[in-house]
Amino acid sequence: MTAIDYMRAQCSKREYCSEDVLSRLKARGSENPEGDLIVLRSEGYVDDRRYARCFASDKARLQGWGPVKIAMQLRCRKIEEPVIAEALELCSTEDAALRMEELVSRKWASLPKEDAYLRRMKTLRYAVGRGYEYDAVMKFLDKLK
């Protein structure tokens, strides 16, 4: 099985971005990985816009990631900024705010109540690490007090 046939089979099972496909083609020993990538794009197997939309919605819904972390991960996969912005627009801001509030509330409740400052900082660090904006987390933490 050639490298391009292998990638056709893989891309028919799940979404891959161009960068992932290119590295997999090189790993499989493709003589012309860039050319194979162009063929896969023209055949509809690889589409970065479709990948970004699926990635953003899956990470937001299933893993509770915030928009900052999603955008950062898409940049690491060399997705263009307009495509990232479009994918993030599809993720509802109200849903993201509700997820952030639920995440912060759970973390807040799980920490010991002795040291309020330490509790606040651990919760803030956790939420920001999950990809939520600092200001939004701080506003919600002020409400929790």
Backbone as JSON, one array per atom type, in Angstrom:
{
  "sequence": "MTAIDYMRAQCSKREYCSEDVLSRLKARGSENPEGDLIVLRSEGYVDDRRYARCFASDKARLQGWGPVKIAMQLRCRKIEEPVIAEALELCSTEDAALRMEELVSRKWASLPKEDAYLRRMKTLRYAVGRGYEYDAVMKFLDKLK",
  "N": [[0.85, -1.18, 0.0], [0.64, 2.13, -0.94], [1.9, 5.3, 0.29], [0.1, 7.42, -0.14], [-2.29, 6.06, -0.59], [-2.6, 4.87, 1.88], [-3.01, 7.18, 3.45], [-5.38, 8.08, 2.34], [-7.13, 6.12, 3.25], [-6.89, 6.54, 6.02], [-7.78, 9.2, 6.26], [-10.4, 8.91, 5.54], [-11.51, 7.87, 7.75], [-11.25, 9.67, 9.91], [-10.82, 13.2, 10.68], [-7.99, 15.01, 9.5], [-5.44, 17.48, 9.73], [-3.58, 19.49, 7.37], [-0.89, 19.61, 8.1], [-0.56, 17.35, 9.76], [-1.1, 15.3, 7.91], [0.94, 15.7, 6.06], [3.24, 15.14, 7.64], [2.75, 12.44, 8.22], [2.75, 11.34, 5.67], [5.44, 11.72, 4.98], [6.61, 10.1, 6.92], [5.73, 7.61, 6.09], [7.24, 7.24, 3.88], [6.83, 8.58, 1.45], [7.62, 9.71, -1.8], [7.08, 12.2, -2.84], [5.79, 14.12, -0.81], [4.51, 16.66, -0.59], [3.23, 16.94, -3.05], [1.53, 14.73, -2.94], [-0.07, 15.58, -0.84], [-1.39, 17.75, -2.04], [-2.89, 16.37, -3.93], [-4.55, 14.88, -2.21], [-5.94, 16.97, -1.02], [-7.32, 18.02, -3.24], [-8.97, 15.9, -3.82], [-10.66, 16.0, -1.72], [-10.12, 14.82, 0.72], [-8.57, 16.06, 2.62], [-9.05, 18.96, 4.43], [-8.44, 21.92, 5.83], [-10.13, 23.85, 6.91], [-12.51, 22.45, 7.51], [-11.41, 20.62, 9.29], [-10.6, 22.36, 11.39], [-13.06, 23.36, 12.29], [-14.31, 20.99, 13.24], [-12.43, 20.18, 15.18], [-12.47, 22.36, 16.98], [-15.16, 22.33, 17.88], [-15.35, 19.76, 19.01], [-13.35, 19.78, 21.05], [-14.28, 21.87, 22.65], [-16.9, 21.02, 23.4], [-16.6, 18.31, 24.33], [-14.26, 18.12, 25.9], [-14.18, 20.41, 27.35], [-12.58, 22.64, 26.8], [-11.43, 26.02, 26.61], [-11.74, 28.96, 24.47], [-9.2, 30.14, 24.09], [-7.25, 28.14, 24.47], [-8.03, 26.35, 22.48], [-7.58, 27.86, 20.14], [-4.81, 28.21, 20.36], [-3.88, 25.55, 20.09], [-4.72, 25.0, 17.49], [-3.14, 26.81, 16.1], [-0.65, 25.65, 16.57], [-0.87, 23.53, 14.89], [-0.52, 24.67, 12.51], [-2.66, 26.03, 11.27], [-4.37, 28.52, 9.48], [-4.93, 31.94, 10.57], [-7.48, 33.27, 9.84], [-9.08, 31.02, 9.43], [-9.03, 29.82, 11.93], [-10.35, 31.79, 13.42], [-12.88, 31.66, 12.25], [-13.63, 29.05, 12.96], [-13.76, 29.29, 15.73], [-15.86, 31.07, 15.98], [-18.04, 29.48, 15.48], [-18.3, 28.05, 17.81], [-20.33, 28.48, 20.49], [-20.49, 31.43, 22.42], [-21.97, 31.76, 24.71], [-22.31, 29.13, 25.58], [-19.65, 28.51, 26.1], [-19.13, 30.26, 28.21], [-20.87, 29.23, 30.16], [-19.76, 26.66, 30.47], [-17.27, 27.4, 31.48], [-18.03, 28.59, 33.92], [-19.15, 26.4, 35.23], [-16.92, 24.69, 35.38], [-15.13, 26.24, 36.94], [-16.63, 26.5, 39.28], [-16.79, 23.82, 40.16], [-14.05, 23.27, 40.61], [-13.47, 25.19, 42.54], [-15.1, 24.34, 44.66], [-13.87, 21.95, 45.25], [-11.5, 22.5, 46.52], [-9.64, 23.03, 49.61], [-10.98, 25.09, 52.24], [-9.48, 26.7, 53.91], [-7.36, 28.59, 53.25], [-8.1, 31.34, 51.58], [-6.93, 32.93, 49.58], [-5.04, 31.22, 48.34], [-6.77, 29.25, 47.43], [-8.26, 30.7, 45.59], [-6.25, 31.41, 43.72], [-5.38, 28.89, 42.8], [-7.68, 27.99, 41.56], [-8.0, 29.93, 39.6], [-5.63, 29.56, 38.07], [-6.08, 26.98, 37.15], [-8.41, 27.29, 35.53], [-7.52, 29.14, 33.6], [-5.51, 27.64, 32.46], [-7.05, 25.76, 31.19], [-7.93, 27.18, 29.08], [-9.56, 29.44, 29.24], [-10.41, 32.92, 29.34], [-8.55, 35.24, 31.27], [-9.74, 37.58, 32.44], [-12.51, 37.0, 32.37], [-12.62, 34.76, 34.03], [-11.73, 35.87, 36.44], [-13.81, 37.7, 36.97], [-15.93, 35.95, 37.41], [-14.94, 34.56, 39.63], [-15.0, 36.61, 41.48], [-17.74, 36.85, 41.83], [-18.25, 34.42, 43.07], [-17.21, 34.74, 45.62]],
  "CA": [[0.0, 0.0, 0.0], [1.45, 3.35, -1.03], [1.66, 6.28, 1.35], [-1.11, 8.2, -0.42], [-3.43, 5.17, -0.36], [-2.72, 4.76, 3.34], [-3.61, 8.41, 3.97], [-6.79, 8.1, 1.91], [-7.86, 5.27, 4.19], [-6.91, 7.19, 7.32], [-8.61, 10.41, 6.19], [-11.81, 8.54, 5.42], [-11.95, 7.47, 9.08], [-11.3, 10.84, 10.78], [-10.25, 14.42, 10.1], [-6.59, 15.34, 9.71], [-5.04, 18.75, 9.14], [-2.52, 19.36, 6.35], [0.4, 19.36, 8.77], [-0.55, 15.94, 10.18], [-1.03, 14.46, 6.72], [2.29, 15.86, 5.51], [4.2, 14.39, 8.46], [2.47, 11.02, 8.06], [3.23, 10.95, 4.34], [6.9, 11.63, 5.07], [6.94, 8.93, 7.74], [5.43, 6.41, 5.3], [8.22, 7.14, 2.81], [6.36, 9.16, 0.2], [8.68, 10.37, -2.56], [6.66, 13.58, -3.06], [4.71, 14.31, 0.15], [3.76, 17.88, -0.88], [2.37, 16.62, -4.19], [0.47, 13.84, -2.45], [-0.99, 16.4, -0.05], [-2.21, 18.5, -2.98], [-3.85, 15.41, -4.49], [-5.53, 14.58, -1.17], [-6.8, 18.16, -0.87], [-8.2, 18.14, -4.4], [-9.95, 14.82, -3.74], [-11.55, 16.28, -0.6], [-9.76, 14.07, 1.92], [-7.95, 16.98, 3.59], [-9.59, 20.32, 4.39], [-8.1, 22.54, 7.1], [-11.31, 24.56, 7.44], [-13.37, 21.42, 8.08], [-10.69, 20.1, 10.44], [-10.63, 23.35, 12.47], [-14.42, 23.39, 12.84], [-14.51, 19.76, 14.01], [-11.52, 20.23, 16.33], [-12.97, 23.35, 17.94], [-16.41, 21.9, 18.51], [-15.08, 18.59, 19.85], [-12.6, 20.15, 22.25], [-15.13, 22.7, 23.5], [-18.01, 20.24, 23.95], [-16.25, 17.06, 25.0], [-13.18, 18.24, 26.88], [-14.36, 21.63, 28.11], [-11.53, 23.63, 26.56], [-11.83, 27.38, 26.29], [-11.33, 29.42, 23.14], [-7.77, 30.47, 24.03], [-6.5, 26.89, 24.29], [-8.37, 25.8, 21.16], [-6.85, 28.66, 19.15], [-3.38, 27.9, 20.47], [-3.64, 24.23, 19.52], [-4.86, 25.09, 16.04], [-1.93, 27.49, 15.6], [0.42, 24.66, 16.6], [-1.08, 22.66, 13.73], [-0.29, 25.56, 11.36], [-3.92, 26.44, 10.65], [-4.32, 29.97, 9.27], [-5.72, 32.73, 11.52], [-8.9, 33.43, 9.48], [-9.76, 29.73, 9.61], [-9.18, 29.67, 13.38], [-11.41, 32.71, 13.85], [-14.14, 31.1, 11.76], [-13.95, 27.87, 13.77], [-14.13, 29.74, 17.07], [-17.17, 31.71, 15.9], [-19.05, 28.43, 15.52], [-18.48, 27.65, 19.21], [-21.18, 29.48, 21.14], [-19.85, 32.11, 23.55], [-22.78, 31.49, 25.91], [-21.96, 27.78, 26.03], [-18.3, 28.58, 26.67], [-19.24, 30.92, 29.52], [-21.49, 28.27, 31.07], [-18.76, 25.63, 30.75], [-16.25, 28.0, 32.34], [-18.61, 28.75, 35.25], [-19.28, 25.07, 35.83], [-15.57, 24.22, 35.66], [-14.6, 27.03, 38.05], [-17.4, 26.16, 40.47], [-16.35, 22.51, 40.62], [-12.7, 23.38, 41.14], [-13.58, 26.0, 43.76], [-15.69, 23.51, 45.71], [-13.0, 20.82, 45.57], [-10.3, 22.94, 47.25], [-9.87, 23.32, 51.03], [-11.45, 26.46, 52.48], [-8.65, 27.4, 54.91], [-6.63, 29.73, 52.69], [-8.93, 31.86, 50.49], [-6.07, 33.41, 48.49], [-4.5, 30.05, 47.65], [-7.91, 28.63, 46.75], [-8.57, 31.56, 44.43], [-5.17, 31.32, 42.73], [-5.39, 27.56, 42.19], [-8.83, 27.93, 40.67], [-7.68, 30.8, 38.46], [-4.61, 28.89, 37.26], [-6.73, 25.83, 36.52], [-9.31, 27.75, 34.47], [-6.72, 29.75, 32.53], [-4.84, 26.51, 31.82], [-8.03, 25.08, 30.35], [-8.15, 27.99, 27.89], [-10.53, 30.51, 29.42], [-9.77, 34.22, 29.48], [-8.24, 35.66, 32.63], [-10.72, 38.55, 32.94], [-13.79, 36.32, 32.57], [-12.47, 33.9, 35.2], [-11.66, 36.74, 37.62], [-15.15, 38.22, 37.23], [-16.73, 34.88, 37.99], [-14.44, 34.29, 40.97], [-15.51, 37.69, 42.34], [-19.13, 36.5, 42.13], [-18.26, 33.29, 43.99], [-16.89, 35.21, 46.96]],
  "C": [[0.89, 1.24, 0.0], [1.05, 4.31, 0.08], [0.37, 7.05, 1.11], [-2.36, 7.33, -0.24], [-3.68, 4.98, 1.14], [-3.41, 5.99, 3.91], [-5.05, 8.56, 3.51], [-7.63, 7.29, 2.9], [-7.97, 5.93, 5.56], [-7.84, 8.41, 7.34], [-10.09, 10.09, 6.01], [-12.38, 8.13, 6.77], [-12.12, 8.66, 10.02], [-10.65, 12.03, 10.09], [-8.77, 14.55, 10.46], [-6.33, 16.71, 9.11], [-3.88, 18.5, 8.16], [-1.18, 18.99, 6.98], [0.51, 17.9, 9.21], [-0.38, 15.01, 8.98], [0.37, 14.51, 6.12], [3.31, 15.06, 6.32], [3.98, 12.88, 8.34], [2.93, 10.51, 6.68], [4.75, 10.79, 4.33], [7.32, 10.39, 5.84], [6.7, 7.62, 6.98], [6.34, 6.28, 4.09], [7.74, 7.65, 1.46], [7.5, 9.91, -0.5], [8.36, 11.84, -2.78], [5.5, 13.89, -2.1], [3.87, 15.56, -0.11], [2.79, 17.66, -2.04], [1.23, 15.71, -3.79], [-0.55, 14.61, -1.62], [-1.92, 17.21, -0.95], [-3.27, 17.59, -3.6], [-4.95, 15.12, -3.46], [-6.48, 15.77, -0.92], [-7.8, 18.24, -2.03], [-9.28, 17.06, -4.41], [-10.92, 14.99, -2.56], [-11.24, 15.51, 0.67], [-9.23, 14.99, 3.02], [-8.53, 18.37, 3.36], [-9.35, 20.94, 5.76], [-9.28, 23.27, 7.73], [-12.25, 23.57, 8.14], [-12.72, 20.84, 9.35], [-10.8, 21.06, 11.63], [-12.02, 23.41, 13.1], [-14.68, 22.16, 13.72], [-13.67, 19.77, 15.29], [-12.08, 21.17, 17.4], [-14.23, 22.87, 18.64], [-16.19, 20.7, 19.42], [-14.37, 18.97, 21.15], [-13.45, 21.0, 23.2], [-16.22, 21.86, 24.17], [-17.55, 19.08, 24.82], [-15.2, 17.22, 26.1], [-13.24, 19.54, 27.67], [-13.26, 22.67, 27.94], [-12.15, 24.98, 26.25], [-11.28, 27.81, 24.95], [-9.84, 29.73, 23.02], [-6.95, 29.21, 23.76], [-6.78, 26.26, 22.93], [-7.59, 26.53, 20.08], [-5.36, 28.35, 19.17], [-3.05, 26.55, 19.84], [-3.78, 24.24, 18.0], [-3.67, 25.8, 15.41], [-0.75, 26.53, 15.57], [0.33, 23.72, 15.41], [-1.0, 23.44, 12.42], [-1.56, 25.85, 10.56], [-3.89, 27.97, 10.57], [-5.29, 30.7, 10.21], [-7.18, 32.94, 11.11], [-9.71, 32.15, 9.67], [-10.0, 29.47, 11.09], [-10.32, 30.54, 13.88], [-12.78, 32.18, 13.44], [-14.57, 29.9, 12.61], [-14.4, 28.27, 15.17], [-15.49, 30.44, 17.08], [-18.29, 30.67, 15.99], [-19.3, 27.92, 16.94], [-19.21, 28.78, 19.93], [-20.47, 30.1, 22.34], [-20.64, 31.9, 24.83], [-22.45, 30.11, 26.47], [-20.58, 27.78, 26.68], [-18.33, 29.22, 28.05], [-19.85, 29.97, 30.55], [-20.52, 27.16, 31.45], [-17.7, 26.15, 31.71], [-16.79, 28.14, 33.77], [-18.74, 27.41, 35.97], [-17.91, 24.53, 36.25], [-14.99, 24.92, 36.88], [-15.32, 26.67, 39.35], [-16.97, 24.81, 41.05], [-14.97, 22.56, 41.26], [-12.72, 24.12, 42.48], [-14.08, 25.14, 44.92], [-14.76, 22.37, 46.13], [-11.79, 21.2, 46.42], [-10.63, 23.23, 48.71], [-10.15, 24.81, 51.26], [-10.56, 27.26, 53.42], [-8.01, 28.67, 54.36], [-7.37, 30.23, 51.45], [-8.08, 32.31, 49.3], [-5.53, 32.24, 47.68], [-5.6, 29.34, 46.86], [-8.25, 29.39, 45.48], [-7.51, 31.41, 43.34], [-5.14, 29.96, 42.05], [-6.54, 27.43, 41.2], [-8.57, 28.76, 39.42], [-6.68, 30.12, 37.53], [-5.21, 27.71, 36.5], [-7.59, 26.28, 35.33], [-8.55, 28.37, 33.3], [-5.97, 28.66, 31.77], [-5.77, 25.73, 30.91], [-8.45, 25.94, 29.16], [-9.19, 29.07, 28.02], [-9.8, 31.81, 29.72], [-9.67, 34.64, 30.94], [-9.34, 36.56, 33.2], [-12.07, 37.88, 33.24], [-13.73, 35.44, 33.82], [-12.46, 34.76, 36.47], [-13.04, 37.3, 37.97], [-16.02, 37.16, 37.88], [-16.26, 34.54, 39.4], [-14.9, 35.37, 41.95], [-16.97, 37.42, 42.74], [-19.21, 35.37, 43.14], [-17.99, 33.69, 45.43], [-18.15, 35.65, 47.61]]
}
